[in-house]
mmCIF file of C-alpha atoms in Angstrom:
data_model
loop_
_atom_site.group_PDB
_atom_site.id
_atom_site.type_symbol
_atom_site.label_atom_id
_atom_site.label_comp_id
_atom_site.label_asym_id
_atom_site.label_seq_id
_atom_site.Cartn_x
_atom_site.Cartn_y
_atom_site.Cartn_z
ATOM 1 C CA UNK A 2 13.667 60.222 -49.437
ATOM 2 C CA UNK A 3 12.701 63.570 -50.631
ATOM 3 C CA UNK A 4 10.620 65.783 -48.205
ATOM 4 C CA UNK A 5 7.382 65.578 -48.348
ATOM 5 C CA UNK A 6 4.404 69.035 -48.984
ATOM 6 C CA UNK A 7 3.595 70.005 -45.714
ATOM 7 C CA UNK A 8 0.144 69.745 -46.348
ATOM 8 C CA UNK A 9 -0.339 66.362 -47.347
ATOM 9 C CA UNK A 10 -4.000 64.885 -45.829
ATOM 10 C CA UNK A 11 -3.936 62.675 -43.026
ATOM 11 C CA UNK A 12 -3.801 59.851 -44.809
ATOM 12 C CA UNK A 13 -1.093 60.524 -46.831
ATOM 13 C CA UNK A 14 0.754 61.535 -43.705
ATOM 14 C CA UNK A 15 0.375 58.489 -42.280
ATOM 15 C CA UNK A 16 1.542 56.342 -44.942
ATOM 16 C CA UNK A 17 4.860 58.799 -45.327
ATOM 17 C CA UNK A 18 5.661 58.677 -41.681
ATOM 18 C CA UNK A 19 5.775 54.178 -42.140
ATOM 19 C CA UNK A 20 8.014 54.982 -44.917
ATOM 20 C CA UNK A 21 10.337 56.976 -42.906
ATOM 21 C CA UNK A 22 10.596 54.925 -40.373
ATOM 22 C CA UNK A 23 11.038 51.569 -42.734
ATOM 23 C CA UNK A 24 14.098 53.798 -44.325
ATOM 24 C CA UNK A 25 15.489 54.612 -40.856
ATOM 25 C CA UNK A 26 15.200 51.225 -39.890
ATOM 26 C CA UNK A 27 17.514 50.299 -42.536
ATOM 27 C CA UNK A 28 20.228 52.795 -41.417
ATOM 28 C CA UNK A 29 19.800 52.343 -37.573
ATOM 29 C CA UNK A 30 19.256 50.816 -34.730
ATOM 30 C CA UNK A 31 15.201 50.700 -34.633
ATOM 31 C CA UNK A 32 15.235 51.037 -31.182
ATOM 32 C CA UNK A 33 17.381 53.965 -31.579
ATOM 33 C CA UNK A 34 14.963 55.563 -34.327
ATOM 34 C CA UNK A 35 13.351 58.779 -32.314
ATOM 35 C CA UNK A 36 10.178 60.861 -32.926
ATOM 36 C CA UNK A 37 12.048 63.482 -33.726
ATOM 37 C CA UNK A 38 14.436 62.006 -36.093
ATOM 38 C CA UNK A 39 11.463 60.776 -37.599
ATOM 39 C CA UNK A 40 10.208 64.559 -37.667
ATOM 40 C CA UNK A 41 13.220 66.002 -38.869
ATOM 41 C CA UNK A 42 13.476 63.438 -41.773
ATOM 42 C CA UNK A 43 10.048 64.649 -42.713
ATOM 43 C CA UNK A 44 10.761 68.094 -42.514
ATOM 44 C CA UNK A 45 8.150 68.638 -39.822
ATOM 45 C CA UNK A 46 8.098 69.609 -36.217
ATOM 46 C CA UNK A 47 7.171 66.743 -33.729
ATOM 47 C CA UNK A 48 4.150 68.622 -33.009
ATOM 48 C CA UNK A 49 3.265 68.409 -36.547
ATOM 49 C CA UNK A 50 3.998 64.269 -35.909
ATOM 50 C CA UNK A 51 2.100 64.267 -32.992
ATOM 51 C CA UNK A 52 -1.242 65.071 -34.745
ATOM 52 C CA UNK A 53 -1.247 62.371 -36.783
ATOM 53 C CA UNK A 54 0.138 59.607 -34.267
ATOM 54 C CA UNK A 55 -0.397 60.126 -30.575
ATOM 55 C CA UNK A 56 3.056 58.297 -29.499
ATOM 56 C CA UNK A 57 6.315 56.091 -30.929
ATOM 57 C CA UNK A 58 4.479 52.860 -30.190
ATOM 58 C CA UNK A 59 1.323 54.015 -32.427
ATOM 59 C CA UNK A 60 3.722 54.705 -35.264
ATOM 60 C CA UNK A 61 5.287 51.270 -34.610
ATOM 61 C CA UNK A 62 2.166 49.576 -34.712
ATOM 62 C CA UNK A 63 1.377 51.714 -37.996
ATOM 63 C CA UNK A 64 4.254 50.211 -39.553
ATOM 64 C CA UNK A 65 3.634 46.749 -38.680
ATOM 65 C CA UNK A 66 0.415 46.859 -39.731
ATOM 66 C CA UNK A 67 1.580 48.182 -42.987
ATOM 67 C CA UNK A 68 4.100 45.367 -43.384
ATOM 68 C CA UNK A 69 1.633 42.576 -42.401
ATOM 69 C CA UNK A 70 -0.761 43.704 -45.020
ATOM 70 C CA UNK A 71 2.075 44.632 -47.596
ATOM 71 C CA UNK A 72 4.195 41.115 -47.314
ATOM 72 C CA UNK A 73 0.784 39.203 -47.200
ATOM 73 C CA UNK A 74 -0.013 40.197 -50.566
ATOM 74 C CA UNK A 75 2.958 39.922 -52.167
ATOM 75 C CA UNK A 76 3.345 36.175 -51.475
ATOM 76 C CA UNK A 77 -0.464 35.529 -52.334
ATOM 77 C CA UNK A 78 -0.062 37.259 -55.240
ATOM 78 C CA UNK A 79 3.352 35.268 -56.154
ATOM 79 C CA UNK A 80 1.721 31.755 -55.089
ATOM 80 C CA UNK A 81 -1.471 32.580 -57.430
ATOM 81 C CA UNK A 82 1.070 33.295 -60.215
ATOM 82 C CA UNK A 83 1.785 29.533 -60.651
ATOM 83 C CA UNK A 84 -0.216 26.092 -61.424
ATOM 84 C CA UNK A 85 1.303 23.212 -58.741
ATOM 85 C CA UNK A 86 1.352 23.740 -54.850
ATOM 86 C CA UNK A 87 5.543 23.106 -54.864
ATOM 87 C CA UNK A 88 6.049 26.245 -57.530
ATOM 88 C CA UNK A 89 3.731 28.332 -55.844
ATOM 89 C CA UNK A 90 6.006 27.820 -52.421
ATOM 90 C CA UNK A 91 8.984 28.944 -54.435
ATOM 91 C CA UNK A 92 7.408 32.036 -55.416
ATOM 92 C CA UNK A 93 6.935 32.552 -52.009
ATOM 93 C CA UNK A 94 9.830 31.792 -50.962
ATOM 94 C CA UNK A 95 11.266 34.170 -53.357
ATOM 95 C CA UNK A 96 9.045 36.957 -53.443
ATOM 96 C CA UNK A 97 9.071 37.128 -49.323
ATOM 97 C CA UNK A 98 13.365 37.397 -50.110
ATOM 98 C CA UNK A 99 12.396 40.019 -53.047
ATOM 99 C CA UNK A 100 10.259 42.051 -50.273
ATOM 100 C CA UNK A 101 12.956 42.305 -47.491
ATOM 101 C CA UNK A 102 15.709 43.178 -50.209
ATOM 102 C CA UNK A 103 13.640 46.326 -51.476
ATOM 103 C CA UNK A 104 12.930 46.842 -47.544
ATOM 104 C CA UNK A 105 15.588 46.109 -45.287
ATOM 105 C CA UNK A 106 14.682 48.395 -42.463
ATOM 106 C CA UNK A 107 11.383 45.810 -42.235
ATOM 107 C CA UNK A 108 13.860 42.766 -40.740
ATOM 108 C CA UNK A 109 15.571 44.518 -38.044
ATOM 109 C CA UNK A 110 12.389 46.336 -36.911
ATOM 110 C CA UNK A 111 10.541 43.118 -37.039
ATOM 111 C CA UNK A 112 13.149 41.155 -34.809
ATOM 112 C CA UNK A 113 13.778 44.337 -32.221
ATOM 113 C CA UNK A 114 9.758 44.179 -31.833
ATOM 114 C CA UNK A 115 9.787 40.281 -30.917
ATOM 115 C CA UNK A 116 12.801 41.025 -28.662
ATOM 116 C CA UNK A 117 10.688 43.572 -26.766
ATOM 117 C CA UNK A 118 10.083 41.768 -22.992
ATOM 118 C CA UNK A 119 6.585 43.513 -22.630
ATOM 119 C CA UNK A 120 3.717 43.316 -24.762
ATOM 120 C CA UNK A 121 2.545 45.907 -27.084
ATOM 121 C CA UNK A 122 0.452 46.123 -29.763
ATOM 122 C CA UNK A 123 3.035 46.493 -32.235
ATOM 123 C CA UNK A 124 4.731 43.049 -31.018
ATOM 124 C CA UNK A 125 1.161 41.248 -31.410
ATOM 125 C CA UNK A 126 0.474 42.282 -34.907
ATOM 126 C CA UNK A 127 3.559 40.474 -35.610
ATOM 127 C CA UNK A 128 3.247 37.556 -33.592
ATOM 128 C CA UNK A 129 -0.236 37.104 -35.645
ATOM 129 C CA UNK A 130 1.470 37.793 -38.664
ATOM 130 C CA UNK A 131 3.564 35.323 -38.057
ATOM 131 C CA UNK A 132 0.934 32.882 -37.352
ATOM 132 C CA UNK A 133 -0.989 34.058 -40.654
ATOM 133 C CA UNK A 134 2.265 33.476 -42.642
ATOM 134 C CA UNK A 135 2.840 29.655 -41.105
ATOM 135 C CA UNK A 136 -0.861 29.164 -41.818
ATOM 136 C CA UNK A 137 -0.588 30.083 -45.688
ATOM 137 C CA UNK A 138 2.387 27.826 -46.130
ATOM 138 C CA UNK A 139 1.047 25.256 -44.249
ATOM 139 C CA UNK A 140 -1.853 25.333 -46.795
ATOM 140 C CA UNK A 141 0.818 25.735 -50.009
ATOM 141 C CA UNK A 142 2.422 22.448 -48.042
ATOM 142 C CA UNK A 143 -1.449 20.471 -47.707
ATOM 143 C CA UNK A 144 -2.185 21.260 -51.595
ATOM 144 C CA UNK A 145 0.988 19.772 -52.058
ATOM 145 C CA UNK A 146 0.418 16.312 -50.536
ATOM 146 C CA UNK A 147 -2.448 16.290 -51.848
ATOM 147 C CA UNK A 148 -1.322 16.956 -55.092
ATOM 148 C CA UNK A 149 1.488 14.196 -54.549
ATOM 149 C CA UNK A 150 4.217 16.256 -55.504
ATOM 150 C CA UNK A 151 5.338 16.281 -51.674
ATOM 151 C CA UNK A 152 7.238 13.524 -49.583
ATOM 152 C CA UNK A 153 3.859 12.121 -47.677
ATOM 153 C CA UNK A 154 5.161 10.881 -44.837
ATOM 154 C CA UNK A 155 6.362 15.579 -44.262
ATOM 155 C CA UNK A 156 5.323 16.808 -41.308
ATOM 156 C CA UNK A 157 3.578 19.923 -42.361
ATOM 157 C CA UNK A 158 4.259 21.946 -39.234
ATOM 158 C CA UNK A 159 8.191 21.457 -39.437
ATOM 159 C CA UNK A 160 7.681 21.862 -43.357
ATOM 160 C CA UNK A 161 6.568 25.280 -42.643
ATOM 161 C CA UNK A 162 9.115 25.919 -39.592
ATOM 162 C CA UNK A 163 11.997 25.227 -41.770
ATOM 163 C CA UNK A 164 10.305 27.448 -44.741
ATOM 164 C CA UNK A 165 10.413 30.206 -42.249
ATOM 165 C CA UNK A 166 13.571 29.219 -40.732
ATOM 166 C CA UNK A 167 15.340 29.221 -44.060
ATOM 167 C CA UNK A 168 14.215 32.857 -44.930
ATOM 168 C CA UNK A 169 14.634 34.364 -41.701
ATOM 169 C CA UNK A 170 18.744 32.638 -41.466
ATOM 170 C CA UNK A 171 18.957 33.961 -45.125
ATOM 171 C CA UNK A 172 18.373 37.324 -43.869
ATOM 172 C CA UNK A 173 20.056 37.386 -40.773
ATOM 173 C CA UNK A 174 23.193 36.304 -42.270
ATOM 174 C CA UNK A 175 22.669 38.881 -45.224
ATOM 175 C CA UNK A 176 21.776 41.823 -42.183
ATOM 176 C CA UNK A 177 25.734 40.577 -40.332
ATOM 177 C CA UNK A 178 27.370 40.660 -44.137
ATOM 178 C CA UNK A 179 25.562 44.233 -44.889
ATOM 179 C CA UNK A 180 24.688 43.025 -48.084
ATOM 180 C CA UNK A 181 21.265 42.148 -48.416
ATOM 181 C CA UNK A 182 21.266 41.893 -52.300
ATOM 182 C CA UNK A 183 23.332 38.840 -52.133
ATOM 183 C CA UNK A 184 19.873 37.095 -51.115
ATOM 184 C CA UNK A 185 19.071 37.237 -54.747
ATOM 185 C CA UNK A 186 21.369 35.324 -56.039
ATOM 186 C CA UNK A 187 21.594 32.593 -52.915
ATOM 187 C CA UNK A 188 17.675 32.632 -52.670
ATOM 188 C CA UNK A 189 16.973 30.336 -55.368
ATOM 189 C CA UNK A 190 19.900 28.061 -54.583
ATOM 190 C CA UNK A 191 18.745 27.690 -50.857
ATOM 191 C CA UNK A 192 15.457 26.867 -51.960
ATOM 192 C CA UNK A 193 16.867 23.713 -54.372
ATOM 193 C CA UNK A 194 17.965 22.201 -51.003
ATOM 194 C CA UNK A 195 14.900 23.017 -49.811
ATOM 195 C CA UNK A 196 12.568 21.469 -52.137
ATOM 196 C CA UNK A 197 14.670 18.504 -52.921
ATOM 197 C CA UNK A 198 13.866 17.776 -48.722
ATOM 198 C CA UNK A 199 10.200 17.575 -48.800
ATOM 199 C CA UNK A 200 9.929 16.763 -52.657
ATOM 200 C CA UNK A 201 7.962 13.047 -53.110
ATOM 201 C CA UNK A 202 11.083 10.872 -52.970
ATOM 202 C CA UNK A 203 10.361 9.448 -56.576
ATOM 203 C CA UNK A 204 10.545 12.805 -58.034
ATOM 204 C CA UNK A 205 14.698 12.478 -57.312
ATOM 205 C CA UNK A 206 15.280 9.304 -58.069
ATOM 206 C CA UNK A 207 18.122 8.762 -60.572
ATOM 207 C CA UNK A 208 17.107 8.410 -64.501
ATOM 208 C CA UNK A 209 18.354 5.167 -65.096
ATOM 209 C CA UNK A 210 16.773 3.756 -61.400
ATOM 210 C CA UNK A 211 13.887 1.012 -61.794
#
């Protein structure tokens, strides 16, 4: 990242300091990821910091607020991009895999905030994120039955689990490898298997089946 003017506006500030710490996060340990390493990435003192964000956990809860909002519109915006329920859950799915791919510090600060034993306000944006997220494919999964294209005898809460679930093992297993580009290429395979699980049964019946 190339320094930033020293006299940026507050706002600006802000939004550089989430940035630095998303790019950290992809380097290190987030739990390891200090205010002044933060600082010194910036080019600032941690005084400087410190007038813009009053501790670590209020730049933490800066940044999850900025991914909540971020990650949320990129998946509505892919599910709006397509006509039936079941396409518009594959441009989820692969627009959510697109997201963590051009941000990989965002997994491993998201996961070391649920690990956290006490609550903060950093580690209840996501667990409402979270919540958000299930909600929206939950709905994706509703229009789908609805529109028939789905298996209707799916559960729509373990529809939505394993929609989750699949992304999140996707990434973990891309985090251990070090290679989170590989998602792009196994992304729309995993989602096949996916699909062809909750699909209306009919849809995958053999051509030359009564």
């Amino acid at each position: 990242m190339k320094k930033p003017n020293k006299h940026l506006p507050a706002e600006q500030r802000r939004a550089v300091t989430v940035a630095t710490v998303v790019e950290l996060a992809a380097e290190q340990n987030p739990n390891d990821i200090t205010t002044a390493a933060i600082a010194k990435r910036m080019g600032l003192t941690q005084g400087a910091l410190f007038r813009h964000f009053p501790s670590k956990d209020a730049i933490l809860q800066a940044v999850m607020e900025w991914v909540a909002e971020r990650l949320m519109a990129r998946v509505d915006k892919a599910a709006r991009t397509v006509s039936s329920p079941q396409a518009a859950l594959e441009a989820v799915f692969i627009a959510h895999v697109e997201f963590v791919i051009n941000h990989p510090g965002v997994p491993r600060i998201l996961f070391g905030e649920l690990q956290r034993a006490e609550e903060t306000a950093s580690k209840r944006i996501v667990q409402t994120f979270l919540c958000c997220y299930s909600e929206r494919v939950k709905q994706l999964i509703a229009a789908g039955l609805e529109a028939e294209e789905l298996d209707p005898q799916l559960n729509p809460e373990a529809a939505a689990s394993l929609f989750i679930g699949t992304i999140q093992g996707l990434v973990m297993q891309s985090m251990l490898a070090g290679k989170m580009g590989q998602m792009r290429l196994v992304a729309p395979e995993v989602f096949k298997i996916y699909r062809r699980g909750i699909s209306a049964p009919e849809l995958y019946l053999p051509s030359n089946c009564a």
